[in-house]
Amino acid sequence: MTADPPIAMRERTRRIVQSELTVVAQDLFVESGYEAVTVEQIAAAAGMSKRTFFRYFSSKEDLVIGKYDLFGDKLAESLAVRPAEESVWEALRRVFDFFVEYVDDPKLRERRAAMERIVQSTPALNAAYLEKMSRMQKLLEEGVAARLGIDQRTDPRPGAIVGAAFACLLAAQVTWHESDQAGSFGPMLDDAMAAFHLYPPTAR
Amino acid sequence: MTADPPIAMRERTRRIVQSELTVVAQDLFVESGYEAVTVEQIAAAAGMSKRTFFRYFSSKEDLVIGKYDLFGDKLAESLAVRPAEESVWEALRRVFDFFVEYVDDPKLRERRAAMERIVQSTPALNAAYLEKMSRMQKLLEEGVAARLGIDQRTDPRPGAIVGAAFACLLAAQVTWHESDQAGSFGPMLDDAMAAFHLYPPTAR
DNA sequence: GTCATATTTGACACTCGGTGTCATACGCGG
DNA sequence: CCGCGTATGACACCGAGTGTCAAATATGAC
């Protein structure tokens, strides 16, 4: 247990440096665009060498979208906790409340909107973003398959359902982002997901 | 008109060099993995310099997934041609017959399956693939919005519906790819898309 | 066939993202 | 104050991708 305090300490300072880097980098991205800003510039603006930057982020992309790595497990746990009598579609909608909170958060709104614009308009970032989403989806598929009592290895429906739910999430996000963003993101997501009705799974 | 023949000629030889490069590169990828093969190795194996490689493909990724750029417009046209009385979901399924033909094509099956494995297992490629898909989706959204008579700038449903259809396509593709691949890909896609029923769009 | 012209190619130098290595500086517990 | 482990910077290096320019090659007119 004597090893705990220093580790926690290091981890804390590490987080601080990371968020400092994130802020500095985002300001530069907003000013000049993602691709026009080099890692060396970010590092210099944060008072460190390029080599040290890569000790805090595994890549330039990671600085922007790395945070989504943490989301996946949270979502899967959140799905596991949903009551069994709830429909799969409804359960997924409730799981997405996590995103709704994130999008609605008034403290982050300005900054998040700016970064979203940059991600949407930078193909490399958008690609990486979609890949993260696809990883989250995979983590949820197992839970959905279990709920439906079907085998995800031979039945495409768990993947299709989770993918469709994420498609709703992304579509709502884009529309929301291009709207005036008054009120909550929740109803927009509800609209998107309400376009679908799931047939009860049939045995095969 | 005298300018036509040479252009067609150059374009033809260009295609030939491109497909030669693709074959050579795919063989190398299958042997050693995408990332382990350098562009210089591909170029050397095809008897040209690295600089010349980049005159035929804008990037290493482009060599693998660049062909999908052409799909988008075809899909959009294909949707525009679907009869108006057909439901949106059914129309999208019919548009996907294009993919079904592609996947079923017995001449390409072996090679395509090998490349699919590589794309699935290489994050950078998978990300780029998803990004291409997302571009195709955008091209179809307008047509879907028109069919439904709703405004895609303020209503998330066109994007959600197209995205959901593509989610079915991807899920079916993954499941298909992990199956014995006997028979046609079509029924697998039907299964995935049959999990959903679309509510008729309501005015807002 | 010959010449003029346009295109293709290779060679080279360069930028940027990312990694391995090593010596040094720093913070901490004894 | 000393020893130890971690953080850092400097440097060299690799691979993807681009700009430039000169040489090679193909094309068209005559």
Short mmCIF file of C-alpha atoms (C1' of nucleotides) in Angstrom, two decimals:
data_model
loop_
_atom_site.label_atom_id
_atom_site.label_comp_id
_atom_site.label_asym_id
_atom_site.label_seq_id
_atom_site.Cartn_x
_atom_site.Cartn_y
_atom_site.Cartn_z
CA MET A 1 0.00 0.00 0.00
CA THR A 2 2.98 2.33 0.39
CA ALA A 3 3.26 2.23 -3.35
CA ASP A 4 -0.13 3.82 -3.83
CA PRO A 5 0.37 7.50 -3.06
CA PRO A 6 3.23 8.13 -5.51
CA ILE A 7 1.43 6.28 -8.29
CA ALA A 8 -1.76 8.23 -7.78
CA MET A 9 0.29 11.38 -7.68
CA ARG A 10 2.08 10.65 -10.95
CA GLU A 11 -1.17 9.71 -12.59
CA ARG A 12 -2.71 12.98 -11.45
CA THR A 13 0.07 15.15 -12.81
CA ARG A 14 -0.02 13.13 -15.99
CA ARG A 15 -3.70 13.96 -16.45
CA ILE A 16 -2.97 17.60 -15.83
CA VAL A 17 -0.29 17.71 -18.48
CA GLN A 18 -2.59 15.87 -20.87
CA SER A 19 -5.44 18.29 -20.47
CA GLU A 20 -3.07 21.23 -20.71
CA LEU A 21 -1.79 19.82 -23.99
CA THR A 22 -5.35 19.28 -25.17
CA VAL A 23 -6.35 22.86 -24.49
CA VAL A 24 -3.27 24.30 -26.12
CA ALA A 25 -3.64 22.04 -29.15
CA GLN A 26 -7.35 22.71 -29.60
CA ASP A 27 -6.72 26.44 -29.62
CA LEU A 28 -4.15 25.97 -32.35
CA PHE A 29 -6.45 23.66 -34.33
CA VAL A 30 -9.30 26.16 -34.16
CA GLU A 31 -6.96 28.89 -35.34
CA SER A 32 -5.22 27.10 -38.21
CA GLY A 33 -6.92 23.76 -38.77
CA TYR A 34 -5.87 20.31 -37.66
CA GLU A 35 -3.47 19.45 -40.43
CA ALA A 36 -1.74 22.80 -40.53
CA VAL A 37 -0.63 22.46 -36.92
CA THR A 38 2.40 20.23 -36.39
CA VAL A 39 3.05 18.19 -33.30
CA GLU A 40 6.23 20.17 -32.81
CA GLN A 41 4.21 23.39 -32.64
CA ILE A 42 1.85 21.93 -30.08
CA ALA A 43 4.73 20.67 -28.00
CA ALA A 44 6.52 24.01 -28.20
CA ALA A 45 3.35 25.89 -27.25
CA ALA A 46 3.07 23.65 -24.18
CA GLY A 47 6.76 24.05 -23.40
CA MET A 48 7.99 20.58 -24.15
CA SER A 49 9.76 18.63 -26.85
CA LYS A 50 8.06 16.65 -29.57
CA ARG A 51 9.36 13.44 -28.03
CA THR A 52 7.67 14.27 -24.74
CA PHE A 53 4.38 15.02 -26.47
CA PHE A 54 4.34 11.44 -27.71
CA ARG A 55 4.82 10.23 -24.15
CA TYR A 56 1.45 11.78 -23.30
CA PHE A 57 -0.43 10.95 -26.49
CA SER A 58 0.27 8.01 -28.72
CA SER A 59 -0.53 10.10 -31.77
CA LYS A 60 -1.78 13.49 -32.88
CA GLU A 61 -5.19 11.94 -33.51
CA ASP A 62 -5.22 10.45 -30.05
CA LEU A 63 -5.11 13.91 -28.55
CA VAL A 64 -8.40 14.73 -30.26
CA ILE A 65 -10.37 11.51 -30.08
CA GLY A 66 -8.51 9.39 -27.54
CA LYS A 67 -11.04 10.20 -24.86
CA TYR A 68 -13.62 8.02 -26.57
CA ASP A 69 -11.63 4.94 -25.66
CA LEU A 70 -13.03 5.21 -22.16
CA PHE A 71 -16.63 5.43 -23.32
CA GLY A 72 -16.94 1.90 -24.65
CA ASP A 73 -16.77 -0.02 -21.40
CA LYS A 74 -19.06 2.45 -19.69
CA LEU A 75 -21.67 1.95 -22.38
CA ALA A 76 -21.46 -1.83 -22.18
CA GLU A 77 -21.88 -1.74 -18.40
CA SER A 78 -24.73 0.69 -18.78
CA LEU A 79 -26.50 -1.70 -21.13
CA ALA A 80 -26.00 -4.66 -18.82
CA VAL A 81 -27.80 -2.76 -16.09
CA ARG A 82 -30.94 -1.99 -18.11
CA PRO A 83 -34.02 -3.91 -16.95
CA ALA A 84 -34.69 -7.12 -18.86
CA GLU A 85 -38.28 -6.20 -19.70
CA GLU A 86 -37.15 -3.09 -21.55
CA SER A 87 -36.97 -3.45 -25.33
CA VAL A 88 -33.53 -3.54 -26.88
CA TRP A 89 -34.15 -0.32 -28.77
CA GLU A 90 -35.31 1.48 -25.66
CA ALA A 91 -32.36 0.12 -23.70
CA LEU A 92 -29.94 1.42 -26.31
CA ARG A 93 -31.65 4.79 -26.23
CA ARG A 94 -31.14 4.90 -22.46
CA VAL A 95 -27.51 3.90 -22.85
CA PHE A 96 -27.10 6.90 -25.12
CA ASP A 97 -28.21 9.19 -22.32
CA PHE A 98 -24.54 9.14 -21.56
CA PHE A 99 -23.86 10.97 -24.83
CA VAL A 100 -26.80 13.28 -24.30
CA GLU A 101 -25.36 14.43 -21.00
CA TYR A 102 -22.01 14.92 -22.62
CA VAL A 103 -23.43 16.95 -25.50
CA ASP A 104 -25.69 18.99 -23.26
CA ASP A 105 -22.97 19.87 -20.75
CA PRO A 106 -23.01 23.68 -20.80
CA LYS A 107 -19.44 23.99 -19.53
CA LEU A 108 -18.00 22.13 -22.53
CA ARG A 109 -20.46 23.24 -25.17
CA GLU A 110 -18.47 25.95 -26.91
CA ARG A 111 -15.23 24.00 -27.02
CA ARG A 112 -16.94 20.76 -28.02
CA ALA A 113 -18.80 22.41 -30.88
CA ALA A 114 -15.57 23.86 -32.23
CA MET A 115 -13.81 20.51 -32.08
CA GLU A 116 -16.77 18.77 -33.66
CA ARG A 117 -16.55 21.08 -36.62
CA ILE A 118 -12.88 20.25 -36.96
CA VAL A 119 -13.45 16.51 -36.69
CA GLN A 120 -16.27 16.62 -39.24
CA SER A 121 -14.20 18.62 -41.71
CA THR A 122 -10.95 16.66 -41.39
CA PRO A 123 -11.20 13.30 -43.18
CA ALA A 124 -8.44 11.69 -41.16
CA LEU A 125 -10.08 12.70 -37.89
CA ASN A 126 -13.53 11.73 -39.06
CA ALA A 127 -12.23 8.33 -40.08
CA ALA A 128 -10.61 7.81 -36.70
CA TYR A 129 -13.80 8.95 -35.00
CA LEU A 130 -15.90 6.46 -36.92
CA GLU A 131 -13.42 3.74 -36.05
CA LYS A 132 -13.76 4.53 -32.34
CA MET A 133 -17.53 4.41 -32.69
CA SER A 134 -17.28 1.07 -34.41
CA ARG A 135 -15.24 -0.25 -31.48
CA MET A 136 -17.88 0.93 -29.04
CA GLN A 137 -20.49 -0.84 -31.12
CA LYS A 138 -18.64 -4.11 -30.92
CA LEU A 139 -18.63 -3.90 -27.14
CA LEU A 140 -22.41 -3.50 -27.10
CA GLU A 141 -23.20 -6.23 -29.60
CA GLU A 142 -22.59 -9.03 -27.17
CA GLY A 143 -25.03 -7.59 -24.68
CA VAL A 144 -27.66 -7.11 -27.36
CA ALA A 145 -27.21 -10.64 -28.64
CA ALA A 146 -27.64 -11.97 -25.11
CA ARG A 147 -30.80 -9.93 -24.63
CA LEU A 148 -32.29 -11.23 -27.83
CA GLY A 149 -31.14 -14.76 -27.17
CA ILE A 150 -29.52 -15.08 -30.58
CA ASP A 151 -25.99 -15.93 -31.66
CA GLN A 152 -24.06 -12.96 -32.96
CA ARG A 153 -21.58 -15.19 -34.74
CA THR A 154 -24.18 -16.44 -37.21
CA ASP A 155 -26.90 -13.82 -36.99
CA PRO A 156 -26.26 -10.32 -38.34
CA ARG A 157 -29.07 -8.74 -36.34
CA PRO A 158 -27.21 -7.82 -33.13
CA GLY A 159 -24.60 -5.97 -35.14
CA ALA A 160 -27.24 -4.42 -37.36
CA ILE A 161 -29.29 -3.21 -34.40
CA VAL A 162 -26.37 -1.70 -32.53
CA GLY A 163 -25.07 -0.20 -35.75
CA ALA A 164 -28.45 1.28 -36.55
CA ALA A 165 -28.67 2.79 -33.09
CA PHE A 166 -25.28 4.41 -33.58
CA ALA A 167 -26.37 5.61 -37.00
CA CYS A 168 -29.24 7.38 -35.25
CA LEU A 169 -26.81 8.82 -32.74
CA LEU A 170 -24.50 10.14 -35.46
CA ALA A 171 -27.33 11.49 -37.62
CA ALA A 172 -28.86 13.24 -34.62
CA GLN A 173 -25.47 14.61 -33.70
CA VAL A 174 -24.87 16.07 -37.16
CA THR A 175 -28.35 17.59 -37.35
CA TRP A 176 -28.03 18.91 -33.82
CA HIS A 177 -24.67 20.40 -34.58
CA GLU A 178 -26.09 22.25 -37.59
CA SER A 179 -29.08 23.50 -35.63
CA ASP A 180 -29.27 26.40 -33.23
CA GLN A 181 -28.57 23.95 -30.39
CA ALA A 182 -31.24 25.39 -28.16
CA GLY A 183 -32.67 22.93 -25.64
CA SER A 184 -31.39 19.41 -25.13
CA PHE A 185 -29.88 16.98 -27.58
CA GLY A 186 -32.16 14.26 -26.24
CA PRO A 187 -35.29 14.97 -28.31
CA MET A 188 -33.26 15.07 -31.51
CA LEU A 189 -31.95 11.62 -30.74
CA ASP A 190 -35.46 10.47 -29.85
CA ASP A 191 -36.69 11.67 -33.25
CA ALA A 192 -34.00 9.75 -35.05
CA MET A 193 -34.54 6.53 -33.14
CA ALA A 194 -38.33 6.83 -33.33
CA ALA A 195 -38.09 6.35 -37.08
CA PHE A 196 -37.59 2.65 -36.43
CA HIS A 197 -39.55 -0.18 -34.97
CA LEU A 198 -37.78 -3.43 -34.20
CA TYR A 199 -39.42 -6.68 -35.03
CA PRO A 200 -39.20 -9.18 -32.20
CA PRO A 201 -36.35 -11.53 -33.08
CA THR A 202 -37.47 -14.74 -34.70
CA ALA A 203 -35.67 -18.02 -34.18
CA ARG A 204 -33.77 -19.38 -37.13
CA MET B 1 -12.47 15.12 -81.43
CA THR B 2 -8.88 14.43 -82.43
CA ALA B 3 -7.99 14.84 -78.75
CA ASP B 4 -10.12 11.89 -77.67
CA PRO B 5 -8.21 8.79 -78.76
CA PRO B 6 -4.92 9.62 -76.97
CA ILE B 7 -6.74 10.48 -73.76
CA ALA B 8 -8.66 7.23 -73.81
CA MET B 9 -5.43 5.44 -74.54
CA ARG B 10 -3.54 7.02 -71.66
CA GLU B 11 -6.43 6.38 -69.35
CA ARG B 12 -6.47 2.73 -70.37
CA THR B 13 -2.78 2.18 -69.74
CA ARG B 14 -3.15 4.04 -66.49
CA ARG B 15 -5.85 1.59 -65.37
CA ILE B 16 -3.64 -1.31 -66.35
CA VAL B 17 -0.73 -0.03 -64.28
CA GLN B 18 -3.09 0.61 -61.37
CA SER B 19 -4.50 -2.89 -61.36
CA GLU B 20 -1.03 -4.37 -61.75
CA LEU B 21 0.07 -2.38 -58.69
CA THR B 22 -3.01 -3.51 -56.81
CA VAL B 23 -2.36 -7.17 -57.50
CA VAL B 24 1.31 -6.94 -56.57
CA ALA B 25 0.54 -4.98 -53.40
CA GLN B 26 -2.26 -7.29 -52.30
CA ASP B 27 0.01 -10.28 -52.61
CA LEU B 28 2.55 -8.54 -50.42
CA PHE B 29 -0.11 -7.51 -47.89
CA VAL B 30 -1.45 -11.03 -47.65
CA GLU B 31 2.06 -12.31 -47.09
CA SER B 32 3.32 -9.80 -44.53
CA GLY B 33 0.41 -7.61 -43.45
CA TYR B 34 -0.51 -4.12 -44.57
CA GLU B 35 1.72 -2.12 -42.28
CA ALA B 36 4.79 -4.28 -42.69
CA VAL B 37 4.87 -3.60 -46.42
CA THR B 38 6.34 -0.25 -47.42
CA VAL B 39 5.34 1.71 -50.48
CA GLU B 40 8.90 1.44 -51.69
CA GLN B 41 8.63 -2.37 -51.61
CA ILE B 42 5.38 -2.28 -53.58
CA ALA B 43 6.87 0.08 -56.13
CA ALA B 44 10.01 -2.03 -56.46
CA ALA B 45 7.96 -5.20 -56.87
CA ALA B 46 6.07 -3.51 -59.69
CA GLY B 47 9.26 -2.16 -61.22
CA MET B 48 8.86 1.52 -60.53
CA SER B 49 10.02 4.18 -58.14
CA LYS B 50 8.17 5.22 -55.00
CA ARG B 51 7.50 8.61 -56.57
CA THR B 52 5.77 6.97 -59.51
CA PHE B 53 3.63 4.84 -57.20
CA PHE B 54 2.19 8.03 -55.77
CA ARG B 55 1.31 9.17 -59.27
CA TYR B 56 -1.03 6.20 -59.55
CA PHE B 57 -2.40 6.19 -56.02
CA SER B 58 -2.70 9.20 -53.80
CA SER B 59 -1.81 7.11 -50.77
CA LYS B 60 -1.10 3.58 -49.65
CA GLU B 61 -4.64 3.39 -48.27
CA ASP B 62 -6.05 4.56 -51.58
CA LEU B 63 -4.63 1.48 -53.26
CA VAL B 64 -6.75 -0.70 -50.99
CA ILE B 65 -9.99 1.23 -50.63
CA GLY B 66 -9.86 3.86 -53.35
CA LYS B 67 -12.17 1.83 -55.56
CA TYR B 68 -15.09 2.63 -53.28
CA ASP B 69 -14.97 6.25 -54.39
CA LEU B 70 -16.71 5.21 -57.57
CA PHE B 71 -19.51 3.38 -55.78
CA GLY B 72 -21.13 6.43 -54.25
CA ASP B 73 -22.49 8.05 -57.37
CA LYS B 74 -23.66 4.72 -58.73
CA LEU B 75 -25.64 4.08 -55.57
CA ALA B 76 -27.22 7.52 -55.63
CA GLU B 77 -28.27 7.06 -59.26
CA SER B 78 -29.55 3.61 -58.46
CA LEU B 79 -31.73 5.03 -55.71
CA ALA B 80 -33.10 7.77 -57.92
CA VAL B 81 -34.31 5.12 -60.36
CA ARG B 82 -36.27 3.08 -57.83
CA PRO B 83 -40.06 3.31 -58.28
CA ALA B 84 -41.73 5.92 -56.13
CA GLU B 85 -44.26 3.51 -54.65
CA GLU B 86 -41.49 1.35 -53.20
CA SER B 87 -40.80 1.93 -49.51
CA VAL B 88 -37.57 3.68 -48.63
CA TRP B 89 -36.25 0.63 -46.82
CA GLU B 90 -37.02 -1.65 -49.74
CA ALA B 91 -35.47 0.82 -52.17
CA LEU B 92 -32.27 0.92 -50.12
CA ARG B 93 -32.19 -2.87 -50.05
CA ARG B 94 -32.44 -2.91 -53.83
CA VAL B 95 -29.68 -0.32 -54.09
CA PHE B 96 -27.51 -2.69 -52.09
CA ASP B 97 -27.96 -5.36 -54.73
CA PHE B 98 -24.93 -3.65 -56.18
CA PHE B 99 -22.88 -4.81 -53.19
CA VAL B 100 -24.47 -8.24 -53.25
CA GLU B 101 -23.32 -8.74 -56.83
CA TYR B 102 -19.88 -7.54 -55.90
CA VAL B 103 -19.62 -9.87 -52.90
CA ASP B 104 -21.08 -12.82 -54.76
CA ASP B 105 -18.81 -12.45 -57.78
CA PRO B 106 -17.06 -15.83 -57.91
CA LYS B 107 -14.08 -14.51 -59.86
CA LEU B 108 -13.11 -12.07 -57.13
CA ARG B 109 -14.19 -14.08 -54.10
CA GLU B 110 -10.86 -15.46 -52.95
CA ARG B 111 -8.96 -12.22 -53.35
CA ARG B 112 -11.76 -10.09 -51.87
CA ALA B 113 -12.03 -12.28 -48.80
CA ALA B 114 -8.30 -12.02 -48.16
CA MET B 115 -8.37 -8.23 -48.47
CA GLU B 116 -11.42 -8.01 -46.28
CA ARG B 117 -9.58 -9.82 -43.52
CA ILE B 118 -6.72 -7.36 -43.86
CA VAL B 119 -9.00 -4.33 -43.82
CA GLN B 120 -10.89 -5.63 -40.78
CA SER B 121 -7.70 -6.31 -38.85
CA THR B 122 -5.87 -3.09 -39.70
CA PRO B 123 -7.29 -0.16 -37.74
CA ALA B 124 -6.03 2.46 -40.16
CA LEU B 125 -7.64 0.66 -43.09
CA ASN B 126 -10.83 -0.03 -41.24
CA ALA B 127 -11.09 3.63 -40.31
CA ALA B 128 -10.58 4.67 -43.91
CA TYR B 129 -13.14 2.12 -45.02
CA LEU B 130 -15.74 3.44 -42.63
CA GLU B 131 -15.04 6.94 -43.83
CA LYS B 132 -15.67 5.92 -47.43
CA MET B 133 -18.92 4.30 -46.36
CA SER B 134 -19.92 7.45 -44.57
CA ARG B 135 -19.33 9.43 -47.76
CA MET B 136 -21.51 7.05 -49.71
CA GLN B 137 -24.21 7.50 -47.10
CA LYS B 138 -24.15 11.25 -47.50
CA LEU B 139 -24.78 10.88 -51.21
CA LEU B 140 -27.87 8.78 -50.55
CA GLU B 141 -29.34 10.96 -47.82
CA GLU B 142 -30.55 13.61 -50.19
CA GLY B 143 -32.50 11.08 -52.23
CA VAL B 144 -34.04 9.57 -49.12
CA ALA B 145 -35.03 12.97 -47.78
CA ALA B 146 -36.69 13.78 -51.10
CA ARG B 147 -38.57 10.48 -51.08
CA LEU B 148 -39.86 11.12 -47.59
CA GLY B 149 -40.61 14.73 -48.28
CA ILE B 150 -38.70 15.93 -45.24
CA ASP B 151 -35.84 18.38 -44.81
CA GLN B 152 -32.54 16.69 -44.04
CA ARG B 153 -31.07 19.89 -42.67
CA THR B 154 -33.41 19.92 -39.70
CA ASP B 155 -34.62 16.32 -39.51
CA PRO B 156 -32.19 13.58 -38.47
CA ARG B 157 -34.28 10.80 -39.97
CA PRO B 158 -32.87 10.69 -43.51
CA GLY B 159 -29.36 10.35 -42.12
CA ALA B 160 -30.52 7.85 -39.53
CA ILE B 161 -32.30 5.69 -42.09
CA VAL B 162 -29.42 5.62 -44.55
CA GLY B 163 -26.97 5.04 -41.71
CA ALA B 164 -29.09 2.21 -40.36
CA ALA B 165 -29.24 0.60 -43.78
CA PHE B 166 -25.46 0.76 -44.03
CA ALA B 167 -25.19 -0.64 -40.52
CA CYS B 168 -27.18 -3.63 -41.77
CA LEU B 169 -24.90 -3.90 -44.75
CA LEU B 170 -21.78 -3.86 -42.60
CA ALA B 171 -23.17 -6.27 -40.01
CA ALA B 172 -24.26 -8.66 -42.74
CA GLN B 173 -20.88 -8.36 -44.35
CA VAL B 174 -19.03 -9.21 -41.15
CA THR B 175 -21.30 -12.15 -40.37
CA TRP B 176 -21.10 -13.33 -43.95
CA HIS B 177 -17.37 -13.07 -43.93
CA GLU B 178 -17.14 -15.21 -40.81
CA SER B 179 -19.54 -17.80 -42.19
CA ASP B 180 -18.84 -20.57 -44.67
CA GLN B 181 -19.90 -18.22 -47.46
CA ALA B 182 -21.96 -20.82 -49.20
CA GLY B 183 -24.80 -19.43 -51.27
CA SER B 184 -25.44 -15.75 -51.86
CA PHE B 185 -24.78 -12.78 -49.62
CA GLY B 186 -28.26 -11.47 -50.36
CA PRO B 187 -30.25 -13.47 -47.78
CA MET B 188 -27.82 -12.47 -45.03
CA LEU B 189 -28.43 -8.83 -45.87
CA ASP B 190 -32.17 -9.49 -46.02
CA ASP B 191 -32.03 -10.96 -42.52
CA ALA B 192 -30.25 -7.92 -41.17
CA MET B 193 -32.57 -5.41 -42.78
CA ALA B 194 -35.67 -7.41 -41.89
CA ALA B 195 -34.97 -6.71 -38.24
CA PHE B 196 -36.38 -3.23 -38.79
CA HIS B 197 -39.65 -1.73 -39.73
CA LEU B 198 -39.77 1.95 -40.65
CA TYR B 199 -42.56 4.11 -39.36
CA PRO B 200 -44.04 6.29 -42.07
CA PRO B 201 -42.53 9.73 -41.60
CA THR B 202 -44.69 12.11 -39.64
CA ALA B 203 -44.75 15.81 -40.31
CA ARG B 204 -43.16 17.99 -37.69
"C1'" DG C 1 11.72 8.78 -90.81
"C1'" DT C 2 12.40 13.39 -88.40
"C1'" DC C 3 11.45 16.96 -85.63
"C1'" DA C 4 8.76 19.46 -82.16
"C1'" DT C 5 5.87 18.80 -78.29
"C1'" DA C 6 3.59 16.85 -74.34
"C1'" DT C 7 3.61 13.31 -70.92
"C1'" DT C 8 5.85 10.05 -67.86
"C1'" DT C 9 9.41 8.87 -65.04
"C1'" DG C 10 13.28 8.80 -61.66
"C1'" DA C 11 16.26 11.07 -58.61
"C1'" DC C 12 16.70 14.04 -54.92
"C1'" DA C 13 15.63 16.84 -51.22
"C1'" DC C 14 12.32 17.93 -47.96
"C1'" DT C 15 8.35 17.87 -44.38
"C1'" DC C 16 5.86 15.59 -40.88
"C1'" DG C 17 4.25 11.78 -37.84
"C1'" DG C 18 6.12 8.48 -35.03
"C1'" DT C 19 9.85 5.41 -32.55
"C1'" DG C 20 14.28 3.79 -30.32
"C1'" DT C 21 18.15 5.10 -27.61
"C1'" DC C 22 20.84 7.23 -24.32
"C1'" DA C 23 22.51 10.63 -21.30
"C1'" DT C 24 20.97 13.98 -18.13
"C1'" DA C 25 17.91 16.39 -14.90
"C1'" DC C 26 14.71 16.03 -11.42
"C1'" DG C 27 11.84 14.47 -7.48
"C1'" DC C 28 11.51 11.44 -3.78
"C1'" DG C 29 12.56 8.34 0.32
"C1'" DG C 30 16.30 6.96 3.10
"C1'" DC D 1 22.99 14.57 1.55
"C1'" DC D 2 22.75 10.38 -1.25
"C1'" DG D 3 20.86 6.87 -4.20
"C1'" DC D 4 17.10 5.53 -7.03
"C1'" DG D 5 13.59 5.71 -10.36
"C1'" DT D 6 11.09 8.51 -13.46
"C1'" DA D 7 10.65 12.36 -16.81
"C1'" DT D 8 12.78 14.76 -20.19
"C1'" DG D 9 15.45 16.33 -24.28
"C1'" DA D 10 18.54 15.53 -27.95
"C1'" DC D 11 19.50 12.87 -31.70
"C1'" DA D 12 19.17 9.58 -35.18
"C1'" DC D 13 16.18 7.05 -37.71
"C1'" DC D 14 12.01 5.17 -40.48
"C1'" DG D 15 7.97 5.52 -43.55
"C1'" DA D 16 4.34 8.28 -45.92
"C1'" DG D 17 3.78 11.84 -48.86
"C1'" DT D 18 5.12 16.20 -51.82
"C1'" DG D 19 7.75 19.62 -54.79
"C1'" DT D 20 11.07 20.15 -58.28
"C1'" DC D 21 13.70 19.37 -62.20
"C1'" DA D 22 16.01 17.04 -65.70
"C1'" DA D 23 16.01 12.98 -68.58
"C1'" DA D 24 13.42 9.68 -71.10
"C1'" DT D 25 9.63 8.42 -73.72
"C1'" DA D 26 5.53 8.59 -76.40
"C1'" DT D 27 2.66 11.29 -79.64
"C1'" DG D 28 1.48 14.14 -83.54
"C1'" DA D 29 2.61 16.78 -87.73
"C1'" DC D 30 5.25 16.86 -91.70
#
